[in-house]
CSV table of C-alpha atoms and ligand atoms in Angstrom, one decimal:
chain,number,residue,atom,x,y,z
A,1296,UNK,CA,0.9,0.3,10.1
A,1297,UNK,CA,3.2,-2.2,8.3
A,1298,UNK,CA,5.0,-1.7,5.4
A,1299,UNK,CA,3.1,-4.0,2.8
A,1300,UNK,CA,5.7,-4.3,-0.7
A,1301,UNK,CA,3.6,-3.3,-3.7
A,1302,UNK,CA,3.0,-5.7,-6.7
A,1303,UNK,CA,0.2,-3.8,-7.9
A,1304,UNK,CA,0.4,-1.9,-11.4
A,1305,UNK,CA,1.5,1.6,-9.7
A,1306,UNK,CA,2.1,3.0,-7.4
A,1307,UNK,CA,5.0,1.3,-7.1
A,1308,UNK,CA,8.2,0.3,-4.6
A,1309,UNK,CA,10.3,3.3,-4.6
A,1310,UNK,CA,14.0,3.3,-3.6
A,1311,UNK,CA,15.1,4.9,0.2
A,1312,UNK,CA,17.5,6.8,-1.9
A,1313,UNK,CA,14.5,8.8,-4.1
A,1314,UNK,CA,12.0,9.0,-0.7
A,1315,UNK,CA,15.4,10.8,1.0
A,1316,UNK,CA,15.9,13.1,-1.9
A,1317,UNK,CA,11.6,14.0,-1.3
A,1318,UNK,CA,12.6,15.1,2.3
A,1319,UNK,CA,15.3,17.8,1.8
A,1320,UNK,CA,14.7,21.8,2.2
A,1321,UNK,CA,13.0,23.7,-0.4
A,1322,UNK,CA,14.1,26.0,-2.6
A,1323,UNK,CA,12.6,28.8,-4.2
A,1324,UNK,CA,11.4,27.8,-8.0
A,1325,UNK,CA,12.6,30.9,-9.3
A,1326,UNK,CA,15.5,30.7,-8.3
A,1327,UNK,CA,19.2,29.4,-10.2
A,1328,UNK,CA,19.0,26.6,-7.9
A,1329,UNK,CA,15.6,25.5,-9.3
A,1330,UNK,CA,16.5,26.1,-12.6
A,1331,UNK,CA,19.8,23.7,-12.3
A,1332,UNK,CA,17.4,21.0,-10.4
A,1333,UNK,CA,14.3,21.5,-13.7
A,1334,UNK,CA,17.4,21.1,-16.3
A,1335,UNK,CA,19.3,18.3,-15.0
A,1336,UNK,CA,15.9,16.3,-15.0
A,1337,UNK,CA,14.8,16.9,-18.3
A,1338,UNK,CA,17.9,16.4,-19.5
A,1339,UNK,CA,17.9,12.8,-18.5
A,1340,UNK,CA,14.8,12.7,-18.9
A,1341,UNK,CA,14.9,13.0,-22.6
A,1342,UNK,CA,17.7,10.4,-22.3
A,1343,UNK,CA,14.6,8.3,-21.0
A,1344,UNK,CA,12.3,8.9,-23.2
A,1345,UNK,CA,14.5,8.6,-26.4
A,1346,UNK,CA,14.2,12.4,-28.0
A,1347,UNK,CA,15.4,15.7,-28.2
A,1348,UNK,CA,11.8,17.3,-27.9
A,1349,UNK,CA,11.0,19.2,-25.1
A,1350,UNK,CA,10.0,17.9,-22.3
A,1351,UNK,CA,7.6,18.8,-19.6
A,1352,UNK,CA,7.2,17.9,-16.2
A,1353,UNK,CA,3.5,19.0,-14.8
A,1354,UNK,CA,2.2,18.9,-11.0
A,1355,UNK,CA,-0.4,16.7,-12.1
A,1356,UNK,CA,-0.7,12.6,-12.2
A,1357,UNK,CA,-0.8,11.7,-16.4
A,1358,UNK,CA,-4.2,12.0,-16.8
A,1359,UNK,CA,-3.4,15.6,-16.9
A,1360,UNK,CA,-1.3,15.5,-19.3
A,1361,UNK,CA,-4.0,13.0,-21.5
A,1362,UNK,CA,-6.3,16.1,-21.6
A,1363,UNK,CA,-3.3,18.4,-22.6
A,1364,UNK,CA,-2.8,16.6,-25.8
A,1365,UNK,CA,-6.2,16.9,-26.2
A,1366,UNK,CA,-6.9,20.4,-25.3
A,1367,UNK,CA,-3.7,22.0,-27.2
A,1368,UNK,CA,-3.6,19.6,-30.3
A,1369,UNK,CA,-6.9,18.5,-31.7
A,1370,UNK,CA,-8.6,21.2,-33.9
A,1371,UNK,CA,-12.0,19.4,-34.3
A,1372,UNK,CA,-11.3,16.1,-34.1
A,1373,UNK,CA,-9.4,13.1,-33.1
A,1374,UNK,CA,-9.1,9.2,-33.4
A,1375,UNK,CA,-9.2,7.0,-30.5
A,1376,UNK,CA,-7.9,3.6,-30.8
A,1377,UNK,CA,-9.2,1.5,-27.7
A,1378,UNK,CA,-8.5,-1.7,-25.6
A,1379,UNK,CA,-9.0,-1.2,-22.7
A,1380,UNK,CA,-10.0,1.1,-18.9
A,1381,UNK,CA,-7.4,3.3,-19.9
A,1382,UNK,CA,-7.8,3.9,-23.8
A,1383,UNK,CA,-11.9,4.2,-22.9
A,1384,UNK,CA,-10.9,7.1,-20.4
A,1385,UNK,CA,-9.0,8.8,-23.1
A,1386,UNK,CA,-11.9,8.9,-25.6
A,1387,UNK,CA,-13.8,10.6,-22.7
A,1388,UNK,CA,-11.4,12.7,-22.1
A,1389,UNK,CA,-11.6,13.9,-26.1
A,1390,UNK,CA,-15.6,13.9,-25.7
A,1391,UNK,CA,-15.3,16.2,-22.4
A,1392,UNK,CA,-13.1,18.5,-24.1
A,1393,UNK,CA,-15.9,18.8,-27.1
A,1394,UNK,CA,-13.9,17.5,-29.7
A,1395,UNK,CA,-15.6,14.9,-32.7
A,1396,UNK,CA,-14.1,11.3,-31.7
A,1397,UNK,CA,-14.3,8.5,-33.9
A,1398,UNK,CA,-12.9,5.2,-32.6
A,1399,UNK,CA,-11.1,1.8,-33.3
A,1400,UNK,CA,-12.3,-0.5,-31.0
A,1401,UNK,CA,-11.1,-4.2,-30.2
A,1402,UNK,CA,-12.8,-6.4,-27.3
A,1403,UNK,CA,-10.5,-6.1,-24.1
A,1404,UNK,CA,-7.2,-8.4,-24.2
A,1405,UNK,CA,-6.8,-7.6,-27.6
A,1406,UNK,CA,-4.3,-5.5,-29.2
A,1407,UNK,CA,-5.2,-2.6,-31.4
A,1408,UNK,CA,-4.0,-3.8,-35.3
A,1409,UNK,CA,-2.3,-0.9,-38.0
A,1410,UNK,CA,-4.6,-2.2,-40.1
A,1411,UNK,CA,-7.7,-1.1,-38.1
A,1412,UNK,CA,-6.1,2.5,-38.0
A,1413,UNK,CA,-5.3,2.8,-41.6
A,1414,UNK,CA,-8.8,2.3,-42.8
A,1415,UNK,CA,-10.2,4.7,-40.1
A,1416,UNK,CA,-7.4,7.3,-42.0
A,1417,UNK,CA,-9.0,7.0,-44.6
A,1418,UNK,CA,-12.2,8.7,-43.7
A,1419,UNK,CA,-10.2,11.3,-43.3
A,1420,UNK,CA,-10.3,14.9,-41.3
A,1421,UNK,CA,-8.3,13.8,-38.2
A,1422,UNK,CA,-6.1,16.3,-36.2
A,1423,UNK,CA,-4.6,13.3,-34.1
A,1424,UNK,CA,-4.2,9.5,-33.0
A,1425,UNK,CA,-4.6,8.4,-29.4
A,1426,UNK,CA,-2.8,5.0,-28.5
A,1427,UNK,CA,-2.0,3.6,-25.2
A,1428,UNK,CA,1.2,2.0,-25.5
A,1429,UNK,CA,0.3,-0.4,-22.6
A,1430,UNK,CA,-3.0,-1.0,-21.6
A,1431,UNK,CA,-2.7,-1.2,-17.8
A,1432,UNK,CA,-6.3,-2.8,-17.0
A,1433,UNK,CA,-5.8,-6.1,-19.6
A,1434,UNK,CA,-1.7,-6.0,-19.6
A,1435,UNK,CA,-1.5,-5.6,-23.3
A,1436,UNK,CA,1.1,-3.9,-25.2
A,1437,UNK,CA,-0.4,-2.1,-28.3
A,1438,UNK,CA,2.3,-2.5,-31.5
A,1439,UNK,CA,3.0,1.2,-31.6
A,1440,UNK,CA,5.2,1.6,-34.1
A,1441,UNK,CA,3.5,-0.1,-36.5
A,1442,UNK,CA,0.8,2.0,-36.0
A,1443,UNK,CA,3.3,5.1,-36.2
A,1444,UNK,CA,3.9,3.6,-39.9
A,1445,UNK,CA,0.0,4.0,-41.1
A,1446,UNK,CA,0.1,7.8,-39.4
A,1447,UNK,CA,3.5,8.8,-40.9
A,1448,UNK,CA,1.4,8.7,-44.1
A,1449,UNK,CA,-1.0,11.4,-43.1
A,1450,UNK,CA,1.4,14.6,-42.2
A,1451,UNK,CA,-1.7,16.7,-41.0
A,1452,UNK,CA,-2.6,14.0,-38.1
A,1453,UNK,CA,-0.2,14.3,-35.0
A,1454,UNK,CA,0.5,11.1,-32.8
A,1455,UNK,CA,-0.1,10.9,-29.4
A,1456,UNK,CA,1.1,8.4,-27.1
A,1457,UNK,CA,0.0,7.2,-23.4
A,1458,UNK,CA,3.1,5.5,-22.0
A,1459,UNK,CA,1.9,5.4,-18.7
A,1460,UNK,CA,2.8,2.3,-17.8
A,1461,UNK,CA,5.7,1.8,-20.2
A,1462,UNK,CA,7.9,4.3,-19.7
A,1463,UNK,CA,11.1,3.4,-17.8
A,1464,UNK,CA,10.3,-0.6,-18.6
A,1465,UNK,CA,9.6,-0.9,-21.9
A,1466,UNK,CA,11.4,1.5,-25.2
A,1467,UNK,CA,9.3,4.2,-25.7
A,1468,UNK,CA,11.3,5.6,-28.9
A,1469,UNK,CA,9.9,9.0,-29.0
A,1470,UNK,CA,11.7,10.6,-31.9
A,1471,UNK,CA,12.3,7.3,-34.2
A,1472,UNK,CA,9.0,6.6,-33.8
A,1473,UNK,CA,7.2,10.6,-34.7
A,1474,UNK,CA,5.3,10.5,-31.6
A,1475,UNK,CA,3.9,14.0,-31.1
A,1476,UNK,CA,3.0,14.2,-27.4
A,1477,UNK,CA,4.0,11.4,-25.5
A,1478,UNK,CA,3.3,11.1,-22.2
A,1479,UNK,CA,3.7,9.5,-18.7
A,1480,UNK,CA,2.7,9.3,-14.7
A,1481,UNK,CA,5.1,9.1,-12.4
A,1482,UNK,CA,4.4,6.0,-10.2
A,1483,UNK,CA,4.3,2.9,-12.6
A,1484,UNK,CA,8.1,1.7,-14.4
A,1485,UNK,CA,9.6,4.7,-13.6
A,1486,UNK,CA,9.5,4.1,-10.1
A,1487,UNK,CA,8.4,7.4,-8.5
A,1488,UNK,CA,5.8,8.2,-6.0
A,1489,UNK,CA,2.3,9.6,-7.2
A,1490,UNK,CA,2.1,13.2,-7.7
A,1491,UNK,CA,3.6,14.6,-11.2
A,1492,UNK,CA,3.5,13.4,-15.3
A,1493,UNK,CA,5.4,13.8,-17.9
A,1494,UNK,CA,5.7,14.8,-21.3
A,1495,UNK,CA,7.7,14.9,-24.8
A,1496,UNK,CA,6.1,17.1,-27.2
A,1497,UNK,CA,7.1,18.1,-30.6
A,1498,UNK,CA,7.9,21.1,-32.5
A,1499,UNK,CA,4.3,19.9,-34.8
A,1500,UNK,CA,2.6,19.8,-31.6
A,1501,UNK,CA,3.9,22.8,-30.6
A,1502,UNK,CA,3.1,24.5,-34.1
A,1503,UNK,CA,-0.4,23.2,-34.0
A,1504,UNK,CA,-1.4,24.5,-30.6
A,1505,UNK,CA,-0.6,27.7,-31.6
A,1506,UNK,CA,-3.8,27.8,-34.1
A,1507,UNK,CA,-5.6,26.1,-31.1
A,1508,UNK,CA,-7.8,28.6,-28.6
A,1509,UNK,CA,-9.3,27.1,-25.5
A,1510,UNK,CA,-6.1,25.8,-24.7
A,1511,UNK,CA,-6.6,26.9,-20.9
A,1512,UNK,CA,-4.1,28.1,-18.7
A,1513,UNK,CA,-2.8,25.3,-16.5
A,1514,UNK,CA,-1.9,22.8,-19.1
A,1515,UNK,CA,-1.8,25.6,-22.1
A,1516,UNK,CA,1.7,23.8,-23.6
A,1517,UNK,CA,2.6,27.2,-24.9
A,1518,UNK,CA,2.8,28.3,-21.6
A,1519,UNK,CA,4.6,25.4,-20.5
A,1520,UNK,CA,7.4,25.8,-23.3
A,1521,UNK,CA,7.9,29.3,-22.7
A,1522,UNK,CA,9.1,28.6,-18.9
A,1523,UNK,CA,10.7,25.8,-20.0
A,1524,UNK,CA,13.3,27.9,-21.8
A,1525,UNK,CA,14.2,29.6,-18.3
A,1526,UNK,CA,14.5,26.0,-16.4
A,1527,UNK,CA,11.2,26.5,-15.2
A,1528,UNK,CA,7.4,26.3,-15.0
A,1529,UNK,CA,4.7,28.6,-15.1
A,1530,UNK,CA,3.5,28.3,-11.8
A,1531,UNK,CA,5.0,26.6,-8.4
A,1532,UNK,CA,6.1,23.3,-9.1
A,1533,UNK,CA,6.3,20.3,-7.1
A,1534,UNK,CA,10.0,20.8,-6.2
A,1535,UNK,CA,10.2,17.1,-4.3
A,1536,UNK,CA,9.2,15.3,-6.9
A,1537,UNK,CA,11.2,16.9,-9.5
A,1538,UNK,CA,14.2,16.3,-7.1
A,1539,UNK,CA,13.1,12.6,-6.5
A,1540,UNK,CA,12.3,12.3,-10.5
A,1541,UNK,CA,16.1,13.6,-11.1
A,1542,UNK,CA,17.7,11.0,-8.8
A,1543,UNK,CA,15.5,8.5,-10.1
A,1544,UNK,CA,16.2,9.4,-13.6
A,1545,UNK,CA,19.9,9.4,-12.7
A,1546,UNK,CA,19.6,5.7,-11.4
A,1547,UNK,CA,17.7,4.5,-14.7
A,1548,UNK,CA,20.8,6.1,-16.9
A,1549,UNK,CA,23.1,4.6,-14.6
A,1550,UNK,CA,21.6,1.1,-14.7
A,1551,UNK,CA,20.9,1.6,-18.7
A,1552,UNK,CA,17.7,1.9,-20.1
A,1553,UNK,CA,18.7,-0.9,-22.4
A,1554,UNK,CA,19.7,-2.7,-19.1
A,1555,UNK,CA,15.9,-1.8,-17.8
A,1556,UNK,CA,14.0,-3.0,-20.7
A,1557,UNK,CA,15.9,-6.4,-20.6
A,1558,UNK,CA,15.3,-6.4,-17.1
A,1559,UNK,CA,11.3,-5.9,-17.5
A,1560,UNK,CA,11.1,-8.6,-20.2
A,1561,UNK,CA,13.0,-11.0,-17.8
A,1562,UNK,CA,10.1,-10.0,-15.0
A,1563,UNK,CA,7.5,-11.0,-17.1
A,1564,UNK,CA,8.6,-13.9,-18.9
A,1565,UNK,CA,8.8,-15.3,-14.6
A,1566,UNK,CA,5.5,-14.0,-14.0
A,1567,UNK,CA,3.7,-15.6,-17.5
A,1568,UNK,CA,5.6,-18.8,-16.7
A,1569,UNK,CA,4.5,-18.9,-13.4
A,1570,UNK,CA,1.3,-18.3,-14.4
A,1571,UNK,CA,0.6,-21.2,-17.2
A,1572,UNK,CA,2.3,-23.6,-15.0
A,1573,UNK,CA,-0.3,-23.1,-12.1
A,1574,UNK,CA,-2.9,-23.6,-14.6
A,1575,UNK,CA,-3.9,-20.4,-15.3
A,1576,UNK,CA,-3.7,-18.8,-18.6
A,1577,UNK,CA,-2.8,-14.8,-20.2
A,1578,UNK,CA,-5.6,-12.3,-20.5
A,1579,UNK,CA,-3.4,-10.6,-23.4
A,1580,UNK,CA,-3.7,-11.4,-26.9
A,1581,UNK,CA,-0.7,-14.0,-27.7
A,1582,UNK,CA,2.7,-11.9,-29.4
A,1583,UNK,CA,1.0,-8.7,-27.1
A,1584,UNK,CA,1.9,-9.1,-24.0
A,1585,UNK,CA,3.1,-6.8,-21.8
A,1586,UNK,CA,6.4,-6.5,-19.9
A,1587,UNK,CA,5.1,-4.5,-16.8
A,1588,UNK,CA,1.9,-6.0,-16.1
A,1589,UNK,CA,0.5,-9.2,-16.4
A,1590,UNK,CA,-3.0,-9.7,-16.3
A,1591,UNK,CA,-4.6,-13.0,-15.6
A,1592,UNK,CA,-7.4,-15.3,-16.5
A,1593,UNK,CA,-8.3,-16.6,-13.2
A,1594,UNK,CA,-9.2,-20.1,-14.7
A,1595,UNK,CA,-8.9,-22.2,-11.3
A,1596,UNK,CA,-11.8,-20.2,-10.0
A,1597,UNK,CA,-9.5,-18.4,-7.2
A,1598,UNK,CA,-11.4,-16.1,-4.6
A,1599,UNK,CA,-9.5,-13.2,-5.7
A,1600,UNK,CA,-10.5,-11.1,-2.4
A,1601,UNK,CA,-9.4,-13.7,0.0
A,1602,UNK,CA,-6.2,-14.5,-2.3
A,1603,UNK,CA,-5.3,-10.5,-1.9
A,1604,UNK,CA,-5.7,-10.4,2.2
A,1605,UNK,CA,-3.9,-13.4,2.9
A,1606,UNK,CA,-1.0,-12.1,0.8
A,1607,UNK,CA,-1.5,-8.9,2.6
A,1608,UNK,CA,-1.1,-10.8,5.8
A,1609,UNK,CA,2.0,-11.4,4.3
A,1610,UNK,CA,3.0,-8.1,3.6
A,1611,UNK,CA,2.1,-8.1,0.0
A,1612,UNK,CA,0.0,-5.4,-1.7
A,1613,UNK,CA,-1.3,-7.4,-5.1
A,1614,UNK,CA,-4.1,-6.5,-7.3
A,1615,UNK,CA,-7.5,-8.9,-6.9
A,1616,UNK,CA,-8.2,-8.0,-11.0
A,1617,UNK,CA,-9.5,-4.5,-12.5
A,1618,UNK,CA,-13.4,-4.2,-11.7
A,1619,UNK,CA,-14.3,-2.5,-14.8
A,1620,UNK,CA,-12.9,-5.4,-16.3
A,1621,UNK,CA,-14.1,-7.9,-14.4
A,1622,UNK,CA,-17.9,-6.6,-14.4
A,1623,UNK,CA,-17.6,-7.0,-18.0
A,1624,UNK,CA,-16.1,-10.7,-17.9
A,1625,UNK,CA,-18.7,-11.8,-15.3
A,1626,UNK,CA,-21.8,-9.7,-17.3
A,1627,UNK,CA,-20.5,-12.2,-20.4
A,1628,UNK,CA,-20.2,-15.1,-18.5
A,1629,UNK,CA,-16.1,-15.6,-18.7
A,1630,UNK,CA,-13.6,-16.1,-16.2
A,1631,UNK,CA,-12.6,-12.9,-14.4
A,1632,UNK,CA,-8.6,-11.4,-14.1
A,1633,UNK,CA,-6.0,-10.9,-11.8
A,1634,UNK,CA,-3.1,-8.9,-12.7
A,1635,UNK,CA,1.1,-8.8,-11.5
A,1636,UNK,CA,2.7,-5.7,-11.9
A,1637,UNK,CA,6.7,-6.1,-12.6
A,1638,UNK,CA,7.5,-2.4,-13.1
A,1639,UNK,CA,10.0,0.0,-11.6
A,1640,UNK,CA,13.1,-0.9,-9.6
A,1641,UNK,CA,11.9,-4.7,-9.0
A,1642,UNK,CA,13.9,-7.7,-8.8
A,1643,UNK,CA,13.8,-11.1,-10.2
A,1644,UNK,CA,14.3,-12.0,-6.4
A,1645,UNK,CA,12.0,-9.5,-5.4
A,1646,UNK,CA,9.5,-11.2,-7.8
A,1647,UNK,CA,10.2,-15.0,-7.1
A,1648,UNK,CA,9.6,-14.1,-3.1
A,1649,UNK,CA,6.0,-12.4,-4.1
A,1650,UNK,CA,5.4,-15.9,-6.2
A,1651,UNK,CA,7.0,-18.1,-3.5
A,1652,UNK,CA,4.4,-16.5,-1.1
A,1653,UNK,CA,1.5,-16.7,-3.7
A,1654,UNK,CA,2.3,-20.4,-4.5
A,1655,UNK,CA,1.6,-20.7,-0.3
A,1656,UNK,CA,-1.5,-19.1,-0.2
A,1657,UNK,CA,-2.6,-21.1,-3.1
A,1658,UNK,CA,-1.7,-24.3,-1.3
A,1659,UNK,CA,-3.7,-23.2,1.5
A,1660,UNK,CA,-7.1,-22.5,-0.1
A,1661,UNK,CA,-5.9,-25.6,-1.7
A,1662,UNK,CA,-6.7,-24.2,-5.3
A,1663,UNK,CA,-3.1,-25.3,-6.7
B,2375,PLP,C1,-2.2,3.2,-19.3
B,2375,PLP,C2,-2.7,4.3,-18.3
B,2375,PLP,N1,-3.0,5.5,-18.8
B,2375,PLP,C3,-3.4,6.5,-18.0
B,2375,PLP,C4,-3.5,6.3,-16.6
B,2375,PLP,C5,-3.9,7.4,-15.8
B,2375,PLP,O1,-2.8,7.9,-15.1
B,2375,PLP,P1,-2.9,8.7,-13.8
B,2375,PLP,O2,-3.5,7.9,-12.8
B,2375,PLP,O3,-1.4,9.0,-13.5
B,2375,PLP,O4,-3.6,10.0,-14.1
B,2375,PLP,C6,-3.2,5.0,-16.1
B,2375,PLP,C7,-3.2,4.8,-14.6
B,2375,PLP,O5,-3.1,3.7,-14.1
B,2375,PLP,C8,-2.7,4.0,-16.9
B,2375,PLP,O6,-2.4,2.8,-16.5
């Protein structure tokens, strides 16, 4: 089977150099060795994510980590401010896990407002705030710290941030901004394969899961913390994907993150330009757009199945819109979405060569 390049919103391209460091011999995880490996990559990884919290590296994709925060932090109950696929899944993560939601909602392709989040403060009682920092289905960017402004006010009520598909592409300033628990997957900006999440959590965080029971055992944060003082975990860890994750955090420092996040916004100011000059416009709200993804109103009408296999006839694995999203659009009569992912080690040449071959297909079923 040939090698199609990925321009879908994760799992991503990953550098020869992190797949290589995936295929050396194991080591035993409680072992020196290990603990060298588990410190060098949260040391850079803290570099990453901007703060000198702990952080934790779990065997798990991120929606692991999503129920953590929930499981370890929220006494009763918890506010979920939602855009989106992603910030829907959280709330049903918090119902799952028995815990009171309430919710600030805004239609899809809209960005979730302070404002909104202040007066739902008010009612008070909250134990924490979920925001997605980029909503991957609708390639909005939520104004996160704004929003960290409104919940500074309210000392009892612990931030929590998805940065799923931000992380490694866009700042995610962890300890400027107060975030609590802020997590990520591996395979969107940071450029990883599937297979393991992360997290920064704070001392608050910490402090408040210990007055927490039904905190479970595989993603008890206690736990976690605990073998985190040793260089370890508290059960066998994926050892190839934390020795991928270190040389791939090693190549973010060495490019700098500043570096990265210029690099990102470059992406997708190419990929919105591209788009409004073919005709088409951007699903995200104006002033929230996002840099990793962009998601697009097909307003030309495209077959968005037969777009996706002739591009995968030319070796191009792109994204034909998100169906949840779609369903809705075409349930309310609107135009449905496409989306480009611009995440992780890409290219502005990578990128013009995926447009260059879109603009062909185009031509061909003669839509632009
Ligand atoms: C914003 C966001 N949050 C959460 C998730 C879930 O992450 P995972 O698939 O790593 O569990 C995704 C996955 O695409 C996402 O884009």
């Amino acid at each position: 089977m040939g090698h199609s390049r990925l321009f879908i919103p994760g799992p991503v391209e990953v550098s020869p150099d992190v797949l290589d460091a995936m295929s050396v011999p194991m080591i035993g995880h409680r072992t020196s060795d290990f603990s060298d490996l588990f410190n060098s990559a949260v040391g850079k990884l803290g570099k990453v994510m901007m703060t000198d919290c702990v952080c934790l590296i779990s065997a798990s994709s991120g929606s692991g980590f999503m129920e953590a925060a929930i499981r370890n932090c929220v006494r009763d109950k918890v506010l979920n401010t939602i855009c989106g696929a992603f910030s829907s899944k959280w709330h049903d993560i918090a119902a799952r896990c028995g815990k009171e939601t309430g919710k600030v909602e805004v239609d899809w392709g809209m960005a979730v407002k302070p404002d909104m989040v202040r007066k739902k403060l008010e009612d008070g009682g909250y134990d924490a705030v979920c925001v997605t920092h980029n909503e991957t289905t609708t390639g909005v960017s939520n104004p996160v710290e704004d929003i960290s402004k409104v919940i500074a006010r309210y000392p009892d009520t612990l931030l929590f941030v998805d940065a799923v598909s931000s992380l490694g592409g866009m700042k995610v300033d962890t300890d400027r901004l107060g975030i609590d628990f802020c997590l990520s997957s591996s395979q969107k900006a940071l450029g990883l394969p599937p297979g393991i999440s992360v997290a920064a959590v704070s001392d608050d965080a910490f402090d408040r899961a210990e007055g927490i029971e039904g905190r479970g055992y595989y993603f008890d944060i206690l736990e976690l913390k605990k073998m985190h003082a040793k260089g370890m975990t508290p059960y066998t860890p994926s050892i190839s994907h934390i020795k991928a994750l270190d040389v791939q955090l090693g190549r973010i420092l060495s490019e700098g993150i500043e570096n990265r996040f210029f690099r990102h916004a470059r992406l997708a100011d190419i990929s919105r330009k591209w788009a409004i000059g073919k005709g088409f416009e951007i699903f995200a709200e104006k002033g929230y757009e996002s840099d990793t993804v962009t998601c697009i109103t097909n307003t030309l009408g495209v077959d968005l199945k037969k777009m996706q296999s002739m591009m995968a006839e030319r070796g191009y694995g792109m994204d034909a819109g998100y169906r949840k999203l779609n369903d809705k659009l075409v349930a309310e009569g609107k135009p449905t979405t496409f989306r480009i992912a611009h995440m992780g080690d890409m290219t502005a040449d990578d990128l013009r060569d995926f447009l260059d071959a879109l603009d062909e297909v185009l031509a061909k079923m003669e839509v632009a």
